[in-house]
Amino acid sequence: MPDGVNVAGAVQAPGTGQRILGWLKGHMDLVFRIARTLAPILVVRIRGRTWALVTRYDDVQEVLSRPNVFDVPYAPKIATIMDGDNIFLGMRDEERYTRDKTNMRMTAPRAEAVARVGPETARLAAAVIDRARPAGRLDLAMELTQDVTTRLFGSYLGTPGRSLRGFSDQARGLFGYMFADLFDDPARKLAAEPLAAAMRGYVEETIAARKLARGKHDDVLERCLAFQEMGLPGFSDREIRNNMIGLIVGALPQPPMVIPQLFEVLLDRPRELAAAQAAALAGDDAMLARHVFEASRFYPLTPGLFRNCLEDYRLAAGTWRARTIPAGAFVMAATRSAMFDGRKLRDPRAFRTDRPAEAYMHFGYGMHECFGVYMNRVMIPEICKAVLRLPDLRRAAGPAGRLRMDDEFGIFPMNLTIEFG
Ligand code: HEM
């Protein structure tokens, strides 16, 4: 097969990209399966640009392990949000990347995932569920997970927002702009600009207010200011603002995506649901987490992670499937496909709870692996546990009992109502 299949003649009209993506979305796992077998590294030219789809486990990890060849595409959108600046999510493997990610890790120590995030998540989830108990109905998206996530990170980061709903809507709008606007739609940029300005304004005011009330909080913002006082590089007001916005936009929207999606899977699998419930009731957190992340494999956050290829690169060199990805190509490292690659995973289409940790790439892979990974591993199962412990758990009747996504981006769960008791 040639290194680039030019389909430019066939694909011209505006919106074609969206239509192709729409079709692929509906048939994703089948397309990935065929691609993994016949063209594991697919390189095509569409409308003058080279696109590469990488579907095998090893190759996906190779792409994600070369951050200076396969660069994250987020910097231009981050610049819109941060008024011209970048944050570590948008950087290559460079000095500032390491400094800034290390700085933020110092403000949110890994040990706090278990010691603080876990118990706080359990408390917040119990409060929502107690309110839902009399009616015996609960929406897992906006009512439960959005509420818990926004409150949890509001207090842990030190940025609760002016209103819970408004703040999480703002974060979701910015997340959609950053990650779901593949074709750089000018309308999306116009919509994101005022959201970004409002977010910057809020975080700047919060930093200024905190400077007048120091020593009363124990959160990420307080620790940033303590490091600023110590004179550590990377903690100017503006850098604190940018990194705080990065965490807010990363943290708030994603658990409310992943959790309803994995319940959409579990609720259709009575045997696995029963086993997950048994683990939740028995307090077997390890087994519960295995069920949760395995269910998520069947409906993960995203089909894949995108990268800009900066130089000609021979991927899977030395194998029959090796292909040269040219500089300028837009590459999708299909993590969803990788998590179904039978060359790495035993019995990939089966729901199994005995998979090794490396079967999963829910939180990315390589240098840009999720900053919140340790928190996610605790908080996601904790929220699920609160739901799985409910007696007689089932989908609500009618459309409310089916996962409904947002109209604007089509990636955010808006509702999945369950009944219980
Ligand atoms: C369900 C929850 C979450 C999921 C599924 C998730 C997923 C991901 C993934 C896949 C990446 C890698 C992006 C790439 O390589 O292109 C990532 C990066 C990142 N995530 Fe998360 N995330 C979650 C929660 C969080 C939370 C709670 C925070 C903050 C507290 C956070 C902050 C970040 C940041 C700052 C990065 C950039 C890391 C870097 O560039 O080194 N995420 N996340």
GROMACS .gro file of C-alpha atoms and ligand atoms in nm:
model
  464
    1MET     CA    1   0.000   0.000   0.000
    2PRO     CA    2   0.138   0.349  -0.082
    3ASP     CA    3   0.227   0.574   0.210
    4GLY     CA    4  -0.053   0.821   0.133
    5VAL     CA    5  -0.393   0.745  -0.022
    6ASN     CA    6  -0.509   1.065  -0.187
    7VAL     CA    7  -0.885   1.091  -0.164
    8ALA     CA    8  -0.888   1.468  -0.207
    9GLY     CA    9  -1.088   1.448  -0.529
   10ALA     CA   10  -1.365   1.258  -0.359
   11VAL     CA   11  -1.371   1.468  -0.044
   12GLN     CA   12  -1.416   1.837  -0.111
   13ALA     CA   13  -1.738   1.982   0.019
   14PRO     CA   14  -1.728   2.172   0.348
   15GLY     CA   15  -1.865   1.962   0.628
   16THR     CA   16  -1.750   1.641   0.467
   17GLY     CA   17  -1.503   1.589   0.748
   18GLN     CA   18  -1.788   1.610   0.997
   19ARG     CA   19  -1.998   1.368   0.795
   20ILE     CA   20  -1.715   1.116   0.775
   21LEU     CA   21  -1.654   1.151   1.144
   22GLY     CA   22  -2.025   1.104   1.213
   23TRP     CA   23  -2.029   0.780   1.017
   24LEU     CA   24  -1.710   0.656   1.179
   25LYS     CA   25  -1.853   0.734   1.523
   26GLY     CA   26  -2.154   0.512   1.459
   27HIS     CA   27  -1.939   0.220   1.342
   28MET     CA   28  -1.629   0.290   1.546
   29ASP     CA   29  -1.542  -0.046   1.695
   30LEU     CA   30  -1.598  -0.227   1.366
   31VAL     CA   31  -1.384   0.026   1.178
   32PHE     CA   32  -1.109  -0.007   1.438
   33ARG     CA   33  -1.121  -0.386   1.419
   34ILE     CA   34  -1.085  -0.386   1.043
   35ALA     CA   35  -0.812  -0.123   1.059
   36ARG     CA   36  -0.614  -0.315   1.322
   37THR     CA   37  -0.613  -0.617   1.094
   38LEU     CA   38  -0.575  -0.472   0.745
   39ALA     CA   39  -0.423  -0.125   0.782
   40PRO     CA   40  -0.308  -0.074   1.140
   41ILE     CA   41  -0.136   0.252   1.048
   42LEU     CA   42  -0.366   0.417   0.800
   43VAL     CA   43  -0.232   0.727   0.625
   44VAL     CA   44  -0.467   0.922   0.396
   45ARG     CA   45  -0.476   1.264   0.234
   46ILE     CA   46  -0.802   1.452   0.269
   47ARG     CA   47  -0.849   1.811   0.148
   48GLY     CA   48  -0.476   1.871   0.120
   49ARG     CA   49  -0.392   1.744   0.466
   50THR     CA   50  -0.248   1.410   0.570
   51TRP     CA   51  -0.434   1.221   0.838
   52ALA     CA   52  -0.306   0.911   1.014
   53LEU     CA   53  -0.512   0.665   1.212
   54VAL     CA   54  -0.309   0.444   1.445
   55THR     CA   55  -0.504   0.154   1.590
   56ARG     CA   56  -0.278  -0.113   1.740
   57TYR     CA   57  -0.181  -0.107   2.106
   58ASP     CA   58   0.197  -0.098   2.048
   59ASP     CA   59   0.175   0.174   1.785
   60VAL     CA   60  -0.060   0.391   1.989
   61GLN     CA   61   0.186   0.377   2.276
   62GLU     CA   62   0.476   0.453   2.042
   63VAL     CA   63   0.300   0.769   1.919
   64LEU     CA   64   0.216   0.881   2.272
   65SER     CA   65   0.574   0.815   2.386
   66ARG     CA   66   0.729   1.058   2.135
   67PRO     CA   67   0.598   1.399   2.247
   68ASN     CA   68   0.855   1.588   2.039
   69VAL     CA   69   0.764   1.406   1.718
   70PHE     CA   70   0.391   1.378   1.783
   71ASP     CA   71   0.307   1.710   1.940
   72VAL     CA   72  -0.015   1.780   2.129
   73PRO     CA   73  -0.239   2.006   1.919
   74TYR     CA   74  -0.381   2.210   2.205
   75ALA     CA   75  -0.151   2.516   2.224
   76PRO     CA   76  -0.351   2.748   1.990
   77LYS     CA   77  -0.674   2.685   2.180
   78ILE     CA   78  -0.500   2.717   2.514
   79ALA     CA   79  -0.370   3.055   2.389
   80THR     CA   80  -0.728   3.167   2.326
   81ILE     CA   81  -0.830   3.059   2.674
   82MET     CA   82  -0.523   3.194   2.856
   83ASP     CA   83  -0.498   3.523   2.669
   84GLY     CA   84  -0.190   3.422   2.469
   85ASP     CA   85  -0.019   3.189   2.719
   86ASN     CA   86   0.039   2.814   2.718
   87ILE     CA   87   0.015   2.553   2.995
   88PHE     CA   88   0.192   2.220   3.023
   89LEU     CA   89  -0.086   2.029   2.845
   90GLY     CA   90   0.003   2.227   2.531
   91MET     CA   91   0.380   2.188   2.554
   92ARG     CA   92   0.643   1.953   2.412
   93ASP     CA   93   0.899   1.775   2.624
   94GLU     CA   94   1.081   2.091   2.728
   95GLU     CA   95   1.211   2.249   3.045
   96ARG     CA   96   0.896   2.446   3.118
   97TYR     CA   97   0.680   2.137   3.076
   98THR     CA   98   0.868   1.952   3.347
   99ARG     CA   99   0.881   2.254   3.575
  100ASP     CA  100   0.512   2.334   3.550
  101LYS     CA  101   0.382   1.978   3.583
  102THR     CA  102   0.616   1.919   3.878
  103ASN     CA  103   0.503   2.246   4.035
  104MET     CA  104   0.139   2.151   4.013
  105ARG     CA  105   0.209   1.800   4.139
  106MET     CA  106   0.367   1.956   4.447
  107THR     CA  107   0.040   2.138   4.515
  108ALA     CA  108  -0.168   1.817   4.494
  109PRO     CA  109   0.035   1.532   4.643
  110ARG     CA  110  -0.045   1.184   4.522
  111ALA     CA  111  -0.111   1.061   4.877
  112GLU     CA  112  -0.411   1.295   4.899
  113ALA     CA  113  -0.596   1.095   4.635
  114VAL     CA  114  -0.663   0.827   4.894
  115ALA     CA  115  -0.643   1.037   5.209
  116ARG     CA  116  -0.860   1.328   5.096
  117VAL     CA  117  -1.023   1.289   4.754
  118GLY     CA  118  -1.166   0.944   4.833
  119PRO     CA  119  -1.346   1.023   5.161
  120GLU     CA  120  -1.464   1.363   5.035
  121THR     CA  121  -1.608   1.204   4.719
  122ALA     CA  122  -1.791   0.944   4.927
  123ARG     CA  123  -1.938   1.215   5.151
  124LEU     CA  124  -2.054   1.429   4.858
  125ALA     CA  125  -2.202   1.133   4.668
  126ALA     CA  126  -2.390   1.018   4.979
  127ALA     CA  127  -2.541   1.366   5.019
  128VAL     CA  128  -2.678   1.367   4.662
  129ILE     CA  129  -2.810   1.013   4.695
  130ASP     CA  130  -2.980   1.089   5.026
  131ARG     CA  131  -3.166   1.374   4.856
  132ALA     CA  132  -3.273   1.137   4.575
  133ARG     CA  133  -3.380   0.856   4.809
  134PRO     CA  134  -3.743   0.960   4.870
  135ALA     CA  135  -3.816   0.973   4.496
  136GLY     CA  136  -3.606   0.664   4.419
  137ARG     CA  137  -3.477   0.833   4.103
  138LEU     CA  138  -3.136   0.975   4.023
  139ASP     CA  139  -2.976   1.123   3.714
  140LEU     CA  140  -2.618   0.997   3.706
  141ALA     CA  141  -2.492   1.279   3.483
  142MET     CA  142  -2.591   1.629   3.593
  143GLU     CA  143  -2.759   1.549   3.922
  144LEU     CA  144  -2.496   1.317   4.068
  145THR     CA  145  -2.156   1.328   3.898
  146GLN     CA  146  -2.153   1.692   3.795
  147ASP     CA  147  -2.259   1.798   4.144
  148VAL     CA  148  -2.003   1.580   4.321
  149THR     CA  149  -1.716   1.668   4.086
  150THR     CA  150  -1.777   2.042   4.091
  151ARG     CA  151  -1.803   2.053   4.471
  152LEU     CA  152  -1.506   1.820   4.521
  153PHE     CA  153  -1.269   2.018   4.302
  154GLY     CA  154  -1.422   2.348   4.411
  155SER     CA  155  -1.293   2.280   4.759
  156TYR     CA  156  -0.975   2.089   4.669
  157LEU     CA  157  -0.854   2.341   4.413
  158GLY     CA  158  -0.993   2.642   4.601
  159THR     CA  159  -1.208   2.760   4.310
  160PRO     CA  160  -1.574   2.676   4.378
  161GLY     CA  161  -1.705   2.917   4.113
  162ARG     CA  162  -1.977   3.175   4.155
  163SER     CA  163  -2.249   2.913   4.109
  164LEU     CA  164  -2.213   2.540   4.087
  165ARG     CA  165  -2.413   2.495   3.767
  166GLY     CA  166  -2.275   2.805   3.594
  167PHE     CA  167  -1.916   2.714   3.674
  168SER     CA  168  -1.941   2.358   3.551
  169ASP     CA  169  -2.118   2.477   3.233
  170GLN     CA  170  -1.831   2.720   3.175
  171ALA     CA  171  -1.569   2.448   3.223
  172ARG     CA  172  -1.760   2.215   2.994
  173GLY     CA  173  -1.785   2.480   2.720
  174LEU     CA  174  -1.409   2.538   2.734
  175PHE     CA  175  -1.336   2.165   2.740
  176GLY     CA  176  -1.557   2.117   2.432
  177TYR     CA  177  -1.374   2.396   2.252
  178MET     CA  178  -1.034   2.248   2.340
  179PHE     CA  179  -1.101   1.884   2.264
  180ALA     CA  180  -1.406   1.853   2.039
  181ASP     CA  181  -1.346   2.129   1.786
  182LEU     CA  182  -1.129   1.929   1.549
  183PHE     CA  183  -1.201   2.148   1.248
  184ASP     CA  184  -1.133   2.482   1.415
  185ASP     CA  185  -1.484   2.611   1.363
  186PRO     CA  186  -1.471   2.995   1.394
  187ALA     CA  187  -1.815   2.991   1.560
  188ARG     CA  188  -1.680   2.767   1.835
  189LYS     CA  189  -1.393   3.010   1.894
  190LEU     CA  190  -1.636   3.301   1.915
  191ALA     CA  191  -1.844   3.110   2.169
  192ALA     CA  192  -1.537   3.015   2.374
  193GLU     CA  193  -1.388   3.364   2.401
  194PRO     CA  194  -1.640   3.511   2.647
  195LEU     CA  195  -1.638   3.188   2.850
  196ALA     CA  196  -1.260   3.210   2.869
  197ALA     CA  197  -1.267   3.578   2.967
  198ALA     CA  198  -1.520   3.502   3.242
  199MET     CA  199  -1.309   3.210   3.367
  200ARG     CA  200  -0.993   3.422   3.372
  201GLY     CA  201  -1.176   3.702   3.552
  202TYR     CA  202  -1.312   3.465   3.814
  203VAL     CA  203  -0.978   3.296   3.882
  204GLU     CA  204  -0.794   3.631   3.895
  205GLU     CA  205  -1.047   3.763   4.148
  206THR     CA  206  -1.022   3.445   4.351
  207ILE     CA  207  -0.642   3.472   4.366
  208ALA     CA  208  -0.665   3.840   4.469
  209ALA     CA  209  -0.926   3.764   4.736
  210ARG     CA  210  -0.722   3.476   4.873
  211LYS     CA  211  -0.420   3.699   4.913
  212LEU     CA  212  -0.626   3.901   5.160
  213ALA     CA  213  -0.734   3.592   5.353
  214ARG     CA  214  -0.431   3.370   5.374
  215GLY     CA  215  -0.386   3.077   5.608
  216LYS     CA  216  -0.754   2.986   5.631
  217HIS     CA  217  -0.766   2.719   5.360
  218ASP     CA  218  -0.578   2.404   5.276
  219ASP     CA  219  -0.614   2.368   4.901
  220VAL     CA  220  -0.420   2.385   4.574
  221LEU     CA  221  -0.457   2.763   4.544
  222GLU     CA  222  -0.326   2.821   4.897
  223ARG     CA  223  -0.025   2.601   4.823
  224CYS     CA  224   0.044   2.787   4.495
  225LEU     CA  225   0.055   3.113   4.689
  226ALA     CA  226   0.282   2.959   4.953
  227PHE     CA  227   0.525   2.854   4.678
  228GLN     CA  228   0.498   3.203   4.529
  229GLU     CA  229   0.603   3.349   4.864
  230MET     CA  230   0.899   3.114   4.872
  231GLY     CA  231   1.007   3.258   4.537
  232LEU     CA  232   0.975   2.936   4.334
  233PRO     CA  233   0.980   2.996   3.957
  234GLY     CA  234   0.651   2.929   3.779
  235PHE     CA  235   0.425   3.073   4.049
  236SER     CA  236   0.359   3.428   3.932
  237ASP     CA  237  -0.007   3.533   3.965
  238ARG     CA  238  -0.054   3.482   3.595
  239GLU     CA  239   0.108   3.137   3.595
  240ILE     CA  240  -0.104   3.035   3.893
  241ARG     CA  241  -0.412   3.160   3.710
  242ASN     CA  242  -0.326   2.964   3.397
  243ASN     CA  243  -0.252   2.640   3.576
  244MET     CA  244  -0.563   2.670   3.792
  245ILE     CA  245  -0.776   2.716   3.478
  246GLY     CA  246  -0.603   2.412   3.326
  247LEU     CA  247  -0.699   2.202   3.626
  248ILE     CA  248  -1.055   2.334   3.639
  249VAL     CA  249  -1.116   2.265   3.269
  250GLY     CA  250  -0.952   1.920   3.301
  251ALA     CA  251  -1.121   1.819   3.625
  252LEU     CA  252  -1.482   1.933   3.610
  253PRO     CA  253  -1.619   1.795   3.283
  254GLN     CA  254  -1.460   1.450   3.264
  255PRO     CA  255  -1.597   1.241   3.551
  256PRO     CA  256  -1.951   1.344   3.440
  257MET     CA  257  -1.862   1.201   3.098
  258VAL     CA  258  -1.696   0.878   3.202
  259ILE     CA  259  -1.934   0.769   3.479
  260PRO     CA  260  -2.268   0.786   3.293
  261GLN     CA  261  -2.099   0.622   2.993
  262LEU     CA  262  -1.973   0.328   3.194
  263PHE     CA  263  -2.313   0.287   3.359
  264GLU     CA  264  -2.468   0.279   3.012
  265VAL     CA  265  -2.254  -0.032   2.963
  266LEU     CA  266  -2.312  -0.191   3.304
  267LEU     CA  267  -2.689  -0.141   3.300
  268ASP     CA  268  -2.706  -0.352   2.983
  269ARG     CA  269  -2.506  -0.637   3.142
  270PRO     CA  270  -2.705  -0.785   3.431
  271ARG     CA  271  -2.436  -1.037   3.526
  272GLU     CA  272  -2.153  -0.785   3.543
  273LEU     CA  273  -2.380  -0.531   3.710
  274ALA     CA  274  -2.465  -0.785   3.981
  275ALA     CA  275  -2.097  -0.864   4.032
  276ALA     CA  276  -2.009  -0.494   4.056
  277GLN     CA  277  -2.292  -0.445   4.307
  278ALA     CA  278  -2.168  -0.738   4.513
  279ALA     CA  279  -1.817  -0.587   4.521
  280ALA     CA  280  -1.962  -0.248   4.622
  281LEU     CA  281  -2.173  -0.398   4.900
  282ALA     CA  282  -1.883  -0.609   5.027
  283GLY     CA  283  -1.657  -0.303   5.035
  284ASP     CA  284  -1.416  -0.479   4.797
  285ASP     CA  285  -1.280  -0.159   4.644
  286ALA     CA  286  -1.018  -0.330   4.429
  287MET     CA  287  -1.274  -0.559   4.264
  288LEU     CA  288  -1.518  -0.272   4.228
  289ALA     CA  289  -1.254  -0.062   4.049
  290ARG     CA  290  -1.182  -0.353   3.814
  291HIS     CA  291  -1.549  -0.363   3.713
  292VAL     CA  292  -1.566   0.014   3.672
  293PHE     CA  293  -1.260   0.052   3.448
  294GLU     CA  294  -1.344  -0.259   3.246
  295ALA     CA  295  -1.696  -0.122   3.182
  296SER     CA  296  -1.535   0.207   3.080
  297ARG     CA  297  -1.324   0.024   2.821
  298PHE     CA  298  -1.646  -0.046   2.627
  299TYR     CA  299  -1.741   0.324   2.629
  300PRO     CA  300  -1.433   0.527   2.719
  301LEU     CA  301  -1.395   0.903   2.733
  302THR     CA  302  -1.269   0.930   2.378
  303PRO     CA  303  -1.191   0.718   2.072
  304GLY     CA  304  -0.836   0.851   2.076
  305LEU     CA  305  -0.589   1.129   2.133
  306PHE     CA  306  -0.479   1.364   1.855
  307ARG     CA  307  -0.127   1.476   1.771
  308ASN     CA  308   0.049   1.689   1.508
  309CYS     CA  309   0.338   1.505   1.347
  310LEU     CA  310   0.639   1.740   1.342
  311GLU     CA  311   0.885   1.535   1.137
  312ASP     CA  312   0.874   1.236   0.902
  313TYR     CA  313   0.858   0.937   1.132
  314ARG     CA  314   0.870   0.565   1.061
  315LEU     CA  315   0.614   0.411   1.296
  316ALA     CA  316   0.640   0.042   1.391
  317ALA     CA  317   0.975   0.034   1.212
  318GLY     CA  318   1.095  -0.315   1.123
  319THR     CA  319   0.747  -0.470   1.105
  320TRP     CA  320   0.529  -0.541   0.799
  321ARG     CA  321   0.290  -0.269   0.905
  322ALA     CA  322   0.556   0.007   0.932
  323ARG     CA  323   0.453   0.333   0.768
  324THR     CA  324   0.613   0.672   0.740
  325ILE     CA  325   0.394   0.940   0.890
  326PRO     CA  326   0.493   1.263   0.717
  327ALA     CA  327   0.562   1.592   0.891
  328GLY     CA  328   0.239   1.792   0.904
  329ALA     CA  329   0.011   1.490   0.942
  330PHE     CA  330  -0.272   1.502   1.194
  331VAL     CA  331  -0.258   1.177   1.385
  332MET     CA  332  -0.518   0.997   1.589
  333ALA     CA  333  -0.371   0.753   1.840
  334ALA     CA  334  -0.684   0.545   1.887
  335THR     CA  335  -0.665   0.449   2.254
  336ARG     CA  336  -1.014   0.295   2.236
  337SER     CA  337  -0.894   0.065   1.961
  338ALA     CA  338  -0.570  -0.015   2.145
  339MET     CA  339  -0.775  -0.130   2.445
  340PHE     CA  340  -0.935  -0.392   2.216
  341ASP     CA  341  -0.619  -0.513   2.047
  342GLY     CA  342  -0.620  -0.892   2.082
  343ARG     CA  343  -0.246  -0.898   2.026
  344LYS     CA  344  -0.207  -0.747   2.373
  345LEU     CA  345  -0.531  -0.817   2.556
  346ARG     CA  346  -0.662  -1.165   2.619
  347ASP     CA  347  -1.013  -1.217   2.489
  348PRO     CA  348  -1.052  -0.842   2.421
  349ARG     CA  349  -1.424  -0.841   2.349
  350ALA     CA  350  -1.511  -1.015   2.673
  351PHE     CA  351  -1.588  -0.829   2.996
  352ARG     CA  352  -1.308  -0.948   3.224
  353THR     CA  353  -1.202  -0.821   3.561
  354ASP     CA  354  -0.863  -0.993   3.565
  355ARG     CA  355  -0.684  -0.763   3.321
  356PRO     CA  356  -0.348  -0.614   3.412
  357ALA     CA  357  -0.342  -0.238   3.471
  358GLU     CA  358  -0.160  -0.180   3.142
  359ALA     CA  359  -0.465  -0.301   2.947
  360TYR     CA  360  -0.618   0.040   3.010
  361MET     CA  361  -0.534   0.380   2.864
  362HIS     CA  362  -0.830   0.571   3.005
  363PHE     CA  363  -0.608   0.851   3.128
  364GLY     CA  364  -0.371   0.871   2.835
  365TYR     CA  365  -0.020   0.735   2.813
  366GLY     CA  366   0.334   0.870   2.821
  367MET     CA  367   0.442   1.219   2.908
  368HIS     CA  368   0.099   1.380   2.889
  369GLU     CA  369  -0.070   1.117   3.103
  370CYS     CA  370  -0.350   1.278   3.299
  371PHE     CA  371  -0.244   1.505   3.583
  372GLY     CA  372  -0.546   1.381   3.780
  373VAL     CA  373  -0.478   1.010   3.723
  374TYR     CA  374  -0.438   0.917   4.091
  375MET     CA  375  -0.747   1.111   4.192
  376ASN     CA  376  -0.945   0.956   3.906
  377ARG     CA  377  -0.855   0.604   4.015
  378VAL     CA  378  -1.012   0.676   4.353
  379MET     CA  379  -1.296   0.916   4.282
  380ILE     CA  380  -1.451   0.740   3.982
  381PRO     CA  381  -1.501   0.405   4.162
  382GLU     CA  382  -1.612   0.591   4.476
  383ILE     CA  383  -1.898   0.765   4.294
  384CYS     CA  384  -1.990   0.438   4.123
  385LYS     CA  385  -1.986   0.256   4.457
  386ALA     CA  386  -2.249   0.489   4.600
  387VAL     CA  387  -2.478   0.408   4.305
  388LEU     CA  388  -2.405   0.037   4.296
  389ARG     CA  389  -2.503   0.000   4.660
  390LEU     CA  390  -2.859   0.114   4.587
  391PRO     CA  391  -3.113  -0.165   4.610
  392ASP     CA  392  -3.300  -0.279   4.299
  393LEU     CA  393  -3.094  -0.054   4.072
  394ARG     CA  394  -3.235  -0.024   3.721
  395ARG     CA  395  -3.277   0.217   3.429
  396ALA     CA  396  -3.568   0.459   3.457
  397ALA     CA  397  -3.849   0.381   3.214
  398GLY     CA  398  -3.855   0.562   2.880
  399PRO     CA  399  -3.597   0.797   2.729
  400ALA     CA  400  -3.478   0.923   3.071
  401GLY     CA  401  -3.331   0.579   3.130
  402ARG     CA  402  -3.108   0.604   2.822
  403LEU     CA  403  -2.791   0.809   2.797
  404ARG     CA  404  -2.857   1.147   2.635
  405MET     CA  405  -2.569   1.361   2.508
  406ASP     CA  406  -2.553   1.739   2.470
  407ASP     CA  407  -2.669   1.898   2.144
  408GLU     CA  408  -2.372   2.129   2.093
  409PHE     CA  409  -2.068   1.900   2.100
  410GLY     CA  410  -2.233   1.559   2.126
  411ILE     CA  411  -1.971   1.436   2.373
  412PHE     CA  412  -2.117   1.537   2.710
  413PRO     CA  413  -2.371   1.313   2.885
  414MET     CA  414  -2.664   1.526   2.997
  415ASN     CA  415  -2.884   1.260   3.147
  416LEU     CA  416  -2.901   0.895   3.243
  417THR     CA  417  -3.167   0.839   3.506
  418ILE     CA  418  -3.179   0.530   3.721
  419GLU     CA  419  -3.445   0.412   3.965
  420PHE     CA  420  -3.390   0.221   4.285
  421GLY     CA  421  -3.548   0.101   4.605
  422HEM     C1  422  -1.262   1.099   3.429
  422HEM     C2  423  -1.163   1.176   3.456
  422HEM     C3  424  -1.051   1.209   3.362
  422HEM     C4  425  -1.016   1.154   3.242
  422HEM     C5  426  -1.084   1.040   3.168
  422HEM     C6  427  -0.898   1.223   3.196
  422HEM     C7  428  -0.830   1.196   3.079
  422HEM     C8  429  -0.713   1.257   3.040
  422HEM     C9  430  -0.635   1.218   2.926
  422HEM    C10  431  -0.671   1.108   2.827
  422HEM    C11  432  -0.528   1.302   2.919
  422HEM    C12  433  -0.416   1.301   2.814
  422HEM    C13  434  -0.441   1.399   2.702
  422HEM    C14  435  -0.345   1.382   2.588
  422HEM     O1  436  -0.246   1.308   2.601
  422HEM     O2  437  -0.371   1.440   2.482
  422HEM    C15  438  -0.537   1.393   3.031
  422HEM    C16  439  -0.446   1.494   3.059
  422HEM    C17  440  -0.464   1.587   3.159
  422HEM     N1  441  -0.561   1.585   3.257
  422HEM    FE1  442  -0.706   1.448   3.279
  422HEM     N2  443  -0.867   1.321   3.287
  422HEM    C18  444  -0.956   1.315   3.391
  422HEM    C19  445  -0.957   1.392   3.505
  422HEM    C20  446  -0.869   1.495   3.531
  422HEM    C21  447  -0.865   1.570   3.653
  422HEM    C22  448  -0.951   1.538   3.775
  422HEM    C23  449  -0.771   1.667   3.637
  422HEM    C24  450  -0.724   1.773   3.734
  422HEM    C25  451  -0.732   1.763   3.863
  422HEM    C26  452  -0.714   1.651   3.505
  422HEM    C27  453  -0.617   1.732   3.450
  422HEM    C28  454  -0.543   1.696   3.337
  422HEM    C29  455  -0.429   1.773   3.290
  422HEM    C30  456  -0.376   1.903   3.350
  422HEM    C31  457  -0.378   1.702   3.179
  422HEM    C32  458  -0.253   1.738   3.097
  422HEM    C33  459  -0.139   1.650   3.145
  422HEM    C34  460  -0.009   1.676   3.071
  422HEM     O3  461  -0.009   1.739   2.967
  422HEM     O4  462   0.094   1.630   3.121
  422HEM     N3  463  -0.777   1.545   3.443
  422HEM     N4  464  -0.650   1.363   3.105
   0.00000   0.00000   0.00000
